[in-house]
């Protein structure tokens, strides 16, 4: 089943403009917990606009419509022994490509391969004026025009409704080996960073519950010899472990308390933002914790180390959930919002109150 | 000269040169200001020297505050500013504005901080690309993007152009290797974009600014990601008697799940010129030559090389050679690295193009290029970043022969049009600058160009930053009469063209 609904989606945006009735863009609704609560009930669902448009394994490129289920894309790539190297979390069965890109979420491989934004080559969008526009392309190197496609990545639909996305894809590694080690948090962070500074085929790291988990990916000989050098203990059902980490299904995530995501320089010493332990991944650059400290205190703590904090799950969705922007940056956001969506009809307030 | 003129969407009426001079003297020490014609001469062009223009003045600030002061003044007086690194760009992006100030960032050339544990370093914009890797190599690290001008080109210029290099299939472009920048905005304010983490809150302004050709702000500091130097690297050279076979071989390597650190192709003319120049050991009779470099752990590279060797053999390679040590590796690369100057030896002038195509279009594009070569009566040599489809046709001409420059330009423009039609783009890494403004009219529809202008407006409402470059006005496109190629299809596809 594959369907191009560009015209229908465009009509919806034009109607919204005419009636001054902002839209709420929804794909598989798997990431509805992210960001602020939508202010509008005028839902546009992108799932009707779906299907892989082109896939050239030899060119390492794939183009698909935004409503295409992520599962479908991953299945096709697996058939050709390729993958989305940013290892996107699904956070639900119906996850779509559009939602994945709009949220710029990446999984355990992120620090070693790149984020969703790093693999976006081009997009076709509908801006807030109802214009269908194409940026970037289907080739890996392209510097014609501003990089609007990467700007769309992570903009949560506030700058444009994503119609199609072209991505760079990569071969699946021949072998993956996971090992675990006993560590204290501070030592684990130092060890993750020490590994990243060496020529080793590391593809994921996570510290959780007193153990440091390490995944090696690459050729059989390279991963085996690295594993031998590094030691550690084998992990039972390692693929499951990394999927559970990616999907937040590890026991760590079982709580209804406010879940914070900290994004910070990987070498930062352990932070004390909570009585409860943190889960540390991405070589120390992404840390999860349940904390009841006041948001302002957490923001300040993260800013002091050059990072930022997001209220990821179980927030009220009414106050700001993303890290406050500096005034000069906020102004650029407002100006850009105005450049793409002058009437403020695309997911207003979804990311920040003012955009 | 037939070269296209600047594209000014607004008319500037800056103060007189004397007024500008005395204002600048309030802001900068005397030795940071150039006003005399003979002092301004060296800034009249960048690497695309067929475009020349003198600015009203040039400034060489020594501090970020001085940059801010100049920009603030230009903002108040609506004076165009053209930022410049070392001027190695190939699209006229640093061409001065006749009513503007040229801002040379070359004196902001310090490496501010190297953080070995965090594998990052903070540099000023005038630091040369190669100087970064040189500074951190003793610690086993390097900065991955390596444009061929890396000895001279600066980090500020690399960010403005989103520079690539031969290793970007595996290690990405500048946009993948910059973590944070400090940007002087059009009003002189300083903004920090990106972060020391792997992402930043809000919109991806870092990606938007990278590659914006100096139109959105002026980079005054950058935090770069450093990578561990791979334990081992080897290069394999394969020669073919047919470019189609070579193209297929590249596809075979990638389909086998190997991502080479570098995958370069040269055509017959480029092989001959390079071999005559540096004696790299290339078989001159070959129609196509591939250089495939693998890096990583020793085991990984050795496994990979034997796999690539087998693939090249079955793809029909006529000669195969693998570097046994770093000296042999350097020699094999020397020919490719010297390809441009080598062409310079066999022709009085050459014009370097920079389009990207899906690799499977290579045979079609190359044979079309031969037809065009015959049509224009000009030779063309090709070097090709084959892994990522980035083609650099070098058009050979003699500027002293009447009409040849114009023919070369037209030929180049036809090649870019062909790249768009093949599903590619008019510029893979050199940028639009002044050179490809007309081709932008073909690649983008009017509404898309308008969206670019709206982005510019969001950052620079007075249009003082590098005005008239990178994005053409709709008026210009109308005059140029370009046919916008919609989704790879020209209007009236049945009409014969060229």
JSON list of N, CA and C in Angstrom, two decimals, chain B residues 235-250 253 263-268 270-272 275 280-292 308-322 332:
[
{"chain": "B", "resi": 235, "resn": "UNK", "atom": "N", "xyz": [45.40, 1.69, 0.82]},
{"chain": "B", "resi": 235, "resn": "UNK", "atom": "CA", "xyz": [44.69, 2.10, -0.39]},
{"chain": "B", "resi": 235, "resn": "UNK", "atom": "C", "xyz": [44.91, 1.05, -1.48]},
{"chain": "B", "resi": 236, "resn": "UNK", "atom": "N", "xyz": [43.86, 0.83, -2.22]},
{"chain": "B", "resi": 236, "resn": "UNK", "atom": "CA", "xyz": [43.92, -0.10, -3.34]},
{"chain": "B", "resi": 236, "resn": "UNK", "atom": "C", "xyz": [43.68, 0.68, -4.62]},
{"chain": "B", "resi": 237, "resn": "UNK", "atom": "N", "xyz": [44.55, 0.47, -5.60]},
{"chain": "B", "resi": 237, "resn": "UNK", "atom": "CA", "xyz": [44.36, 1.11, -6.90]},
{"chain": "B", "resi": 237, "resn": "UNK", "atom": "C", "xyz": [43.88, 0.07, -7.89]},
{"chain": "B", "resi": 238, "resn": "UNK", "atom": "N", "xyz": [42.83, 0.39, -8.62]},
{"chain": "B", "resi": 238, "resn": "UNK", "atom": "CA", "xyz": [42.35, -0.52, -9.66]},
{"chain": "B", "resi": 238, "resn": "UNK", "atom": "C", "xyz": [42.15, 0.26, -10.95]},
{"chain": "B", "resi": 239, "resn": "UNK", "atom": "N", "xyz": [42.68, -0.26, -12.04]},
{"chain": "B", "resi": 239, "resn": "UNK", "atom": "CA", "xyz": [42.53, 0.40, -13.34]},
{"chain": "B", "resi": 239, "resn": "UNK", "atom": "C", "xyz": [41.55, -0.39, -14.19]},
{"chain": "B", "resi": 240, "resn": "UNK", "atom": "N", "xyz": [40.79, 0.31, -15.02]},
{"chain": "B", "resi": 240, "resn": "UNK", "atom": "CA", "xyz": [39.78, -0.33, -15.87]},
{"chain": "B", "resi": 240, "resn": "UNK", "atom": "C", "xyz": [39.91, 0.19, -17.30]},
{"chain": "B", "resi": 241, "resn": "UNK", "atom": "N", "xyz": [39.48, -0.66, -18.25]},
{"chain": "B", "resi": 241, "resn": "UNK", "atom": "CA", "xyz": [39.54, -0.20, -19.64]},
{"chain": "B", "resi": 241, "resn": "UNK", "atom": "C", "xyz": [38.20, 0.44, -20.05]},
{"chain": "B", "resi": 242, "resn": "UNK", "atom": "N", "xyz": [37.34, 0.65, -19.07]},
{"chain": "B", "resi": 242, "resn": "UNK", "atom": "CA", "xyz": [36.02, 1.17, -19.39]},
{"chain": "B", "resi": 242, "resn": "UNK", "atom": "C", "xyz": [35.46, 1.86, -18.13]},
{"chain": "B", "resi": 243, "resn": "UNK", "atom": "N", "xyz": [34.97, 3.09, -18.27]},
{"chain": "B", "resi": 243, "resn": "UNK", "atom": "CA", "xyz": [34.45, 3.79, -17.08]},
{"chain": "B", "resi": 243, "resn": "UNK", "atom": "C", "xyz": [33.22, 3.12, -16.50]},
{"chain": "B", "resi": 244, "resn": "UNK", "atom": "N", "xyz": [32.43, 2.49, -17.36]},
{"chain": "B", "resi": 244, "resn": "UNK", "atom": "CA", "xyz": [31.22, 1.83, -16.86]},
{"chain": "B", "resi": 244, "resn": "UNK", "atom": "C", "xyz": [31.60, 0.72, -15.88]},
{"chain": "B", "resi": 245, "resn": "UNK", "atom": "N", "xyz": [32.64, -0.04, -16.25]},
{"chain": "B", "resi": 245, "resn": "UNK", "atom": "CA", "xyz": [33.10, -1.11, -15.36]},
{"chain": "B", "resi": 245, "resn": "UNK", "atom": "C", "xyz": [33.56, -0.53, -14.02]},
{"chain": "B", "resi": 246, "resn": "UNK", "atom": "N", "xyz": [34.27, 0.58, -14.09]},
{"chain": "B", "resi": 246, "resn": "UNK", "atom": "CA", "xyz": [34.76, 1.20, -12.85]},
{"chain": "B", "resi": 246, "resn": "UNK", "atom": "C", "xyz": [33.60, 1.67, -11.98]},
{"chain": "B", "resi": 247, "resn": "UNK", "atom": "N", "xyz": [32.61, 2.28, -12.64]},
{"chain": "B", "resi": 247, "resn": "UNK", "atom": "CA", "xyz": [31.42, 2.74, -11.91]},
{"chain": "B", "resi": 247, "resn": "UNK", "atom": "C", "xyz": [30.71, 1.58, -11.24]},
{"chain": "B", "resi": 248, "resn": "UNK", "atom": "N", "xyz": [30.58, 0.49, -11.97]},
{"chain": "B", "resi": 248, "resn": "UNK", "atom": "CA", "xyz": [29.92, -0.69, -11.38]},
{"chain": "B", "resi": 248, "resn": "UNK", "atom": "C", "xyz": [30.72, -1.24, -10.21]},
{"chain": "B", "resi": 249, "resn": "UNK", "atom": "N", "xyz": [32.04, -1.20, -10.34]},
{"chain": "B", "resi": 249, "resn": "UNK", "atom": "CA", "xyz": [32.89, -1.72, -9.26]},
{"chain": "B", "resi": 249, "resn": "UNK", "atom": "C", "xyz": [32.65, -0.95, -7.97]},
{"chain": "B", "resi": 250, "resn": "UNK", "atom": "N", "xyz": [32.47, 0.35, -8.09]},
{"chain": "B", "resi": 250, "resn": "UNK", "atom": "CA", "xyz": [32.18, 1.17, -6.89]},
{"chain": "B", "resi": 250, "resn": "UNK", "atom": "C", "xyz": [30.88, 0.69, -6.25]},
{"chain": "B", "resi": 253, "resn": "UNK", "atom": "N", "xyz": [31.32, -2.58, -4.37]},
{"chain": "B", "resi": 253, "resn": "UNK", "atom": "CA", "xyz": [31.98, -2.44, -3.06]},
{"chain": "B", "resi": 253, "resn": "UNK", "atom": "C", "xyz": [30.96, -2.01, -2.01]},
{"chain": "B", "resi": 263, "resn": "UNK", "atom": "N", "xyz": [36.98, 6.96, -1.85]},
{"chain": "B", "resi": 263, "resn": "UNK", "atom": "CA", "xyz": [36.75, 6.19, -3.09]},
{"chain": "B", "resi": 263, "resn": "UNK", "atom": "C", "xyz": [36.76, 7.20, -4.23]},
{"chain": "B", "resi": 264, "resn": "UNK", "atom": "N", "xyz": [37.88, 7.30, -4.89]},
{"chain": "B", "resi": 264, "resn": "UNK", "atom": "CA", "xyz": [38.07, 8.32, -5.92]},
{"chain": "B", "resi": 264, "resn": "UNK", "atom": "C", "xyz": [38.21, 7.68, -7.29]},
{"chain": "B", "resi": 265, "resn": "UNK", "atom": "N", "xyz": [37.66, 8.36, -8.29]},
{"chain": "B", "resi": 265, "resn": "UNK", "atom": "CA", "xyz": [37.79, 7.87, -9.67]},
{"chain": "B", "resi": 265, "resn": "UNK", "atom": "C", "xyz": [38.40, 8.98, -10.52]},
{"chain": "B", "resi": 266, "resn": "UNK", "atom": "N", "xyz": [39.22, 8.59, -11.48]},
{"chain": "B", "resi": 266, "resn": "UNK", "atom": "CA", "xyz": [39.76, 9.54, -12.45]},
{"chain": "B", "resi": 266, "resn": "UNK", "atom": "C", "xyz": [39.52, 8.97, -13.84]},
{"chain": "B", "resi": 267, "resn": "UNK", "atom": "N", "xyz": [39.28, 9.86, -14.81]},
{"chain": "B", "resi": 267, "resn": "UNK", "atom": "CA", "xyz": [39.11, 9.35, -16.16]},
{"chain": "B", "resi": 267, "resn": "UNK", "atom": "C", "xyz": [40.45, 9.38, -16.92]},
{"chain": "B", "resi": 268, "resn": "UNK", "atom": "N", "xyz": [40.41, 8.94, -18.17]},
{"chain": "B", "resi": 268, "resn": "UNK", "atom": "CA", "xyz": [41.63, 8.74, -18.95]},
{"chain": "B", "resi": 268, "resn": "UNK", "atom": "C", "xyz": [42.49, 10.00, -18.98]},
{"chain": "B", "resi": 270, "resn": "UNK", "atom": "N", "xyz": [42.54, 12.61, -16.98]},
{"chain": "B", "resi": 270, "resn": "UNK", "atom": "CA", "xyz": [43.06, 12.97, -15.66]},
{"chain": "B", "resi": 270, "resn": "UNK", "atom": "C", "xyz": [44.19, 12.01, -15.25]},
{"chain": "B", "resi": 271, "resn": "UNK", "atom": "N", "xyz": [44.04, 10.73, -15.58]},
{"chain": "B", "resi": 271, "resn": "UNK", "atom": "CA", "xyz": [45.08, 9.74, -15.26]},
{"chain": "B", "resi": 271, "resn": "UNK", "atom": "C", "xyz": [46.40, 10.12, -15.93]},
{"chain": "B", "resi": 272, "resn": "UNK", "atom": "N", "xyz": [46.28, 10.41, -17.24]},
{"chain": "B", "resi": 272, "resn": "UNK", "atom": "CA", "xyz": [47.48, 10.73, -18.01]},
{"chain": "B", "resi": 272, "resn": "UNK", "atom": "C", "xyz": [48.19, 11.97, -17.49]},
{"chain": "B", "resi": 275, "resn": "UNK", "atom": "N", "xyz": [49.76, 11.27, -14.03]},
{"chain": "B", "resi": 275, "resn": "UNK", "atom": "CA", "xyz": [50.92, 10.37, -14.10]},
{"chain": "B", "resi": 275, "resn": "UNK", "atom": "C", "xyz": [52.13, 11.11, -14.67]},
{"chain": "B", "resi": 280, "resn": "UNK", "atom": "N", "xyz": [52.86, 8.63, -10.20]},
{"chain": "B", "resi": 280, "resn": "UNK", "atom": "CA", "xyz": [52.27, 7.89, -9.08]},
{"chain": "B", "resi": 280, "resn": "UNK", "atom": "C", "xyz": [52.23, 6.40, -9.36]},
{"chain": "B", "resi": 281, "resn": "UNK", "atom": "N", "xyz": [52.52, 6.03, -10.62]},
{"chain": "B", "resi": 281, "resn": "UNK", "atom": "CA", "xyz": [52.46, 4.61, -11.00]},
{"chain": "B", "resi": 281, "resn": "UNK", "atom": "C", "xyz": [51.11, 4.21, -11.56]},
{"chain": "B", "resi": 282, "resn": "UNK", "atom": "N", "xyz": [50.39, 5.18, -12.12]},
{"chain": "B", "resi": 282, "resn": "UNK", "atom": "CA", "xyz": [49.09, 4.86, -12.73]},
{"chain": "B", "resi": 282, "resn": "UNK", "atom": "C", "xyz": [49.31, 4.35, -14.15]},
{"chain": "B", "resi": 283, "resn": "UNK", "atom": "N", "xyz": [48.57, 3.30, -14.56]},
{"chain": "B", "resi": 283, "resn": "UNK", "atom": "CA", "xyz": [48.67, 2.85, -15.96]},
{"chain": "B", "resi": 283, "resn": "UNK", "atom": "C", "xyz": [47.98, 3.86, -16.88]},
{"chain": "B", "resi": 284, "resn": "UNK", "atom": "N", "xyz": [48.77, 4.51, -17.74]},
{"chain": "B", "resi": 284, "resn": "UNK", "atom": "CA", "xyz": [48.25, 5.63, -18.52]},
{"chain": "B", "resi": 284, "resn": "UNK", "atom": "C", "xyz": [47.23, 5.23, -19.59]},
{"chain": "B", "resi": 285, "resn": "UNK", "atom": "N", "xyz": [47.27, 3.92, -19.93]},
{"chain": "B", "resi": 285, "resn": "UNK", "atom": "CA", "xyz": [46.33, 3.51, -20.98]},
{"chain": "B", "resi": 285, "resn": "UNK", "atom": "C", "xyz": [44.92, 3.30, -20.43]},
{"chain": "B", "resi": 286, "resn": "UNK", "atom": "N", "xyz": [44.79, 3.28, -19.11]},
{"chain": "B", "resi": 286, "resn": "UNK", "atom": "CA", "xyz": [43.49, 2.98, -18.50]},
{"chain": "B", "resi": 286, "resn": "UNK", "atom": "C", "xyz": [42.45, 4.05, -18.84]},
{"chain": "B", "resi": 287, "resn": "UNK", "atom": "N", "xyz": [41.21, 3.62, -18.94]},
{"chain": "B", "resi": 287, "resn": "UNK", "atom": "CA", "xyz": [40.11, 4.56, -19.20]},
{"chain": "B", "resi": 287, "resn": "UNK", "atom": "C", "xyz": [39.57, 5.11, -17.88]},
{"chain": "B", "resi": 288, "resn": "UNK", "atom": "N", "xyz": [39.76, 4.36, -16.82]},
{"chain": "B", "resi": 288, "resn": "UNK", "atom": "CA", "xyz": [39.29, 4.81, -15.50]},
{"chain": "B", "resi": 288, "resn": "UNK", "atom": "C", "xyz": [40.17, 4.19, -14.43]},
{"chain": "B", "resi": 289, "resn": "UNK", "atom": "N", "xyz": [40.38, 4.95, -13.37]},
{"chain": "B", "resi": 289, "resn": "UNK", "atom": "CA", "xyz": [41.20, 4.48, -12.28]},
{"chain": "B", "resi": 289, "resn": "UNK", "atom": "C", "xyz": [40.46, 4.71, -10.96]},
{"chain": "B", "resi": 290, "resn": "UNK", "atom": "N", "xyz": [40.45, 3.70, -10.12]},
{"chain": "B", "resi": 290, "resn": "UNK", "atom": "CA", "xyz": [39.82, 3.85, -8.81]},
{"chain": "B", "resi": 290, "resn": "UNK", "atom": "C", "xyz": [40.87, 3.80, -7.72]},
{"chain": "B", "resi": 291, "resn": "UNK", "atom": "N", "xyz": [40.72, 4.68, -6.73]},
{"chain": "B", "resi": 291, "resn": "UNK", "atom": "CA", "xyz": [41.54, 4.58, -5.53]},
{"chain": "B", "resi": 291, "resn": "UNK", "atom": "C", "xyz": [40.56, 4.33, -4.39]},
{"chain": "B", "resi": 292, "resn": "UNK", "atom": "N", "xyz": [40.71, 3.20, -3.74]},
{"chain": "B", "resi": 292, "resn": "UNK", "atom": "CA", "xyz": [39.78, 2.85, -2.67]},
{"chain": "B", "resi": 292, "resn": "UNK", "atom": "C", "xyz": [40.57, 2.70, -1.39]},
{"chain": "B", "resi": 308, "resn": "UNK", "atom": "N", "xyz": [37.67, -6.20, -1.25]},
{"chain": "B", "resi": 308, "resn": "UNK", "atom": "CA", "xyz": [37.60, -5.20, -2.33]},
{"chain": "B", "resi": 308, "resn": "UNK", "atom": "C", "xyz": [38.40, -5.69, -3.54]},
{"chain": "B", "resi": 309, "resn": "UNK", "atom": "N", "xyz": [39.53, -6.31, -3.27]},
{"chain": "B", "resi": 309, "resn": "UNK", "atom": "CA", "xyz": [40.38, -6.83, -4.34]},
{"chain": "B", "resi": 309, "resn": "UNK", "atom": "C", "xyz": [39.58, -7.82, -5.20]},
{"chain": "B", "resi": 310, "resn": "UNK", "atom": "N", "xyz": [38.90, -8.73, -4.52]},
{"chain": "B", "resi": 310, "resn": "UNK", "atom": "CA", "xyz": [38.11, -9.74, -5.24]},
{"chain": "B", "resi": 310, "resn": "UNK", "atom": "C", "xyz": [37.00, -9.08, -6.05]},
{"chain": "B", "resi": 311, "resn": "UNK", "atom": "N", "xyz": [36.36, -8.09, -5.45]},
{"chain": "B", "resi": 311, "resn": "UNK", "atom": "CA", "xyz": [35.26, -7.41, -6.14]},
{"chain": "B", "resi": 311, "resn": "UNK", "atom": "C", "xyz": [35.76, -6.68, -7.38]},
{"chain": "B", "resi": 312, "resn": "UNK", "atom": "N", "xyz": [36.91, -6.04, -7.27]},
{"chain": "B", "resi": 312, "resn": "UNK", "atom": "CA", "xyz": [37.48, -5.30, -8.39]},
{"chain": "B", "resi": 312, "resn": "UNK", "atom": "C", "xyz": [37.86, -6.26, -9.53]},
{"chain": "B", "resi": 313, "resn": "UNK", "atom": "N", "xyz": [38.42, -7.39, -9.12]},
{"chain": "B", "resi": 313, "resn": "UNK", "atom": "CA", "xyz": [38.79, -8.40, -10.13]},
{"chain": "B", "resi": 313, "resn": "UNK", "atom": "C", "xyz": [37.56, -8.82, -10.91]},
{"chain": "B", "resi": 314, "resn": "UNK", "atom": "N", "xyz": [36.50, -9.16, -10.17]},
{"chain": "B", "resi": 314, "resn": "UNK", "atom": "CA", "xyz": [35.33, -9.67, -10.91]},
{"chain": "B", "resi": 314, "resn": "UNK", "atom": "C", "xyz": [34.63, -8.54, -11.65]},
{"chain": "B", "resi": 315, "resn": "UNK", "atom": "N", "xyz": [34.87, -7.29, -11.26]},
{"chain": "B", "resi": 315, "resn": "UNK", "atom": "CA", "xyz": [34.29, -6.18, -12.02]},
{"chain": "B", "resi": 315, "resn": "UNK", "atom": "C", "xyz": [35.12, -5.89, -13.28]},
{"chain": "B", "resi": 316, "resn": "UNK", "atom": "N", "xyz": [36.25, -6.59, -13.44]},
{"chain": "B", "resi": 316, "resn": "UNK", "atom": "CA", "xyz": [37.02, -6.47, -14.67]},
{"chain": "B", "resi": 316, "resn": "UNK", "atom": "C", "xyz": [38.22, -5.54, -14.60]},
{"chain": "B", "resi": 317, "resn": "UNK", "atom": "N", "xyz": [38.78, -5.34, -13.41]},
{"chain": "B", "resi": 317, "resn": "UNK", "atom": "CA", "xyz": [39.95, -4.48, -13.30]},
{"chain": "B", "resi": 317, "resn": "UNK", "atom": "C", "xyz": [41.11, -5.06, -14.10]},
{"chain": "B", "resi": 318, "resn": "UNK", "atom": "N", "xyz": [41.83, -4.18, -14.82]},
{"chain": "B", "resi": 318, "resn": "UNK", "atom": "CA", "xyz": [42.96, -4.66, -15.62]},
{"chain": "B", "resi": 318, "resn": "UNK", "atom": "C", "xyz": [44.26, -4.61, -14.82]},
{"chain": "B", "resi": 319, "resn": "UNK", "atom": "N", "xyz": [44.35, -3.73, -13.87]},
{"chain": "B", "resi": 319, "resn": "UNK", "atom": "CA", "xyz": [45.54, -3.65, -13.00]},
{"chain": "B", "resi": 319, "resn": "UNK", "atom": "C", "xyz": [45.06, -3.44, -11.57]},
{"chain": "B", "resi": 320, "resn": "UNK", "atom": "N", "xyz": [45.72, -4.08, -10.64]},
{"chain": "B", "resi": 320, "resn": "UNK", "atom": "CA", "xyz": [45.37, -3.91, -9.23]},
{"chain": "B", "resi": 320, "resn": "UNK", "atom": "C", "xyz": [46.64, -3.71, -8.43]},
{"chain": "B", "resi": 321, "resn": "UNK", "atom": "N", "xyz": [46.62, -2.76, -7.50]},
{"chain": "B", "resi": 321, "resn": "UNK", "atom": "CA", "xyz": [47.76, -2.60, -6.62]},
{"chain": "B", "resi": 321, "resn": "UNK", "atom": "C", "xyz": [47.31, -2.18, -5.23]},
{"chain": "B", "resi": 322, "resn": "UNK", "atom": "N", "xyz": [47.92, -2.75, -4.21]},
{"chain": "B", "resi": 322, "resn": "UNK", "atom": "CA", "xyz": [47.55, -2.40, -2.84]},
{"chain": "B", "resi": 322, "resn": "UNK", "atom": "C", "xyz": [48.77, -1.81, -2.14]},
{"chain": "B", "resi": 332, "resn": "UNK", "atom": "N", "xyz": [50.42, 6.56, -4.13]},
{"chain": "B", "resi": 332, "resn": "UNK", "atom": "CA", "xyz": [49.21, 6.29, -4.90]},
{"chain": "B", "resi": 332, "resn": "UNK", "atom": "C", "xyz": [48.24, 7.48, -4.82]}
]
